[in-house]
C-alpha positions as a printed Julia matrix, in Angstrom:
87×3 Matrix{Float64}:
  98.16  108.21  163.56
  95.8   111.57  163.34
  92.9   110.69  161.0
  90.53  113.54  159.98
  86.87  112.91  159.04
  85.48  116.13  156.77
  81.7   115.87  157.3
  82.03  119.61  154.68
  84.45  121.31  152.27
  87.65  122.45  154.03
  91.22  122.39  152.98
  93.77  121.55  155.36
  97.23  121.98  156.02
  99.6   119.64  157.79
 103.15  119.42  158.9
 104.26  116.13  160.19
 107.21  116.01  162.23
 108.12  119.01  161.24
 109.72  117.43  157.4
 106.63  116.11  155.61
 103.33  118.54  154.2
 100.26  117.82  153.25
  98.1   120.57  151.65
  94.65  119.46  150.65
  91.14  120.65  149.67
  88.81  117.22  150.88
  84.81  117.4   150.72
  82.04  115.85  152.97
  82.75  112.18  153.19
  86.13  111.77  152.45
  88.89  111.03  154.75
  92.38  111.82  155.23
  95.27  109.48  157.47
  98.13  111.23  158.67
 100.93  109.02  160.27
 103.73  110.46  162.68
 106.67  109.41  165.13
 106.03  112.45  166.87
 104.03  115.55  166.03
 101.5   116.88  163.46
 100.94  120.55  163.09
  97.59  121.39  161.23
  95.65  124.34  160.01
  92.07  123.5   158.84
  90.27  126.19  157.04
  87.15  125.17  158.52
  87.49  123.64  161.87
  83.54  122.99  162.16
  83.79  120.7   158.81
  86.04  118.4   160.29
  86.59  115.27  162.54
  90.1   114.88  164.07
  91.43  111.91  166.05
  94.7   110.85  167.22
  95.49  107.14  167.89
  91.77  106.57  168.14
  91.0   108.98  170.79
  88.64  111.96  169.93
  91.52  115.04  169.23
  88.74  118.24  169.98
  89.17  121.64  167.93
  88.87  124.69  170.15
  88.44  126.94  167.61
  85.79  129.84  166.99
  82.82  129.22  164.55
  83.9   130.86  161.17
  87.79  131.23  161.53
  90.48  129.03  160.18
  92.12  127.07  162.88
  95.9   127.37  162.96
  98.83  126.04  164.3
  96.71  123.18  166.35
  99.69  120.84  167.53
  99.12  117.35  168.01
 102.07  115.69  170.04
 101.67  112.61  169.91
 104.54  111.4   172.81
 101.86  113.28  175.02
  98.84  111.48  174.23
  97.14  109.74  177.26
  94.86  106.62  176.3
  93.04  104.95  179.51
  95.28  107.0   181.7
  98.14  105.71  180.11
 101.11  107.62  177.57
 100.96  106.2   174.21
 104.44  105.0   173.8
């Protein structure tokens, strides 16, 4: 499960495992739950407006201040919680 937090306007784009898209515009205070078997691929317009996690665990944006974010792949088989995979 990614779940984004939007603490400002941004749209967002998602691809989850690689079949299903989402393409959203979400404002300050909403939410938005994404759920996967394997992968979601996202683009956020403005990375700074948004809160990501993945299975509960903080997901951080390395993205410069200003510039849409693209192509940010979440996998989730590769997740480590407490030192362990996420099965």
């Amino acid at each position: 499960v990614v779940t984004l937090d939007f603490t400002d306007e941004c749209w967002v784009e998602a691809v989850i495992d690689d079949d299903r898209q989402v393409s959203e515009l979400h404002i300050a205070g909403e939410a938005l739950r994404l759920e996967a078997q394997q992968r979601v691929v996202l683009t956020l317009g403005d990375p700074e407006a948004v809160i990501v996690e993945a299975n509960g665990e903080s997901f951080p944006i390395d993205a410069p201040a200003g510039e849409v974010a693209r192509d940010i792949e979440i996998d989730l088989a590769n997740l480590v919680t407490q030192g362990r995979p996420i099965p």
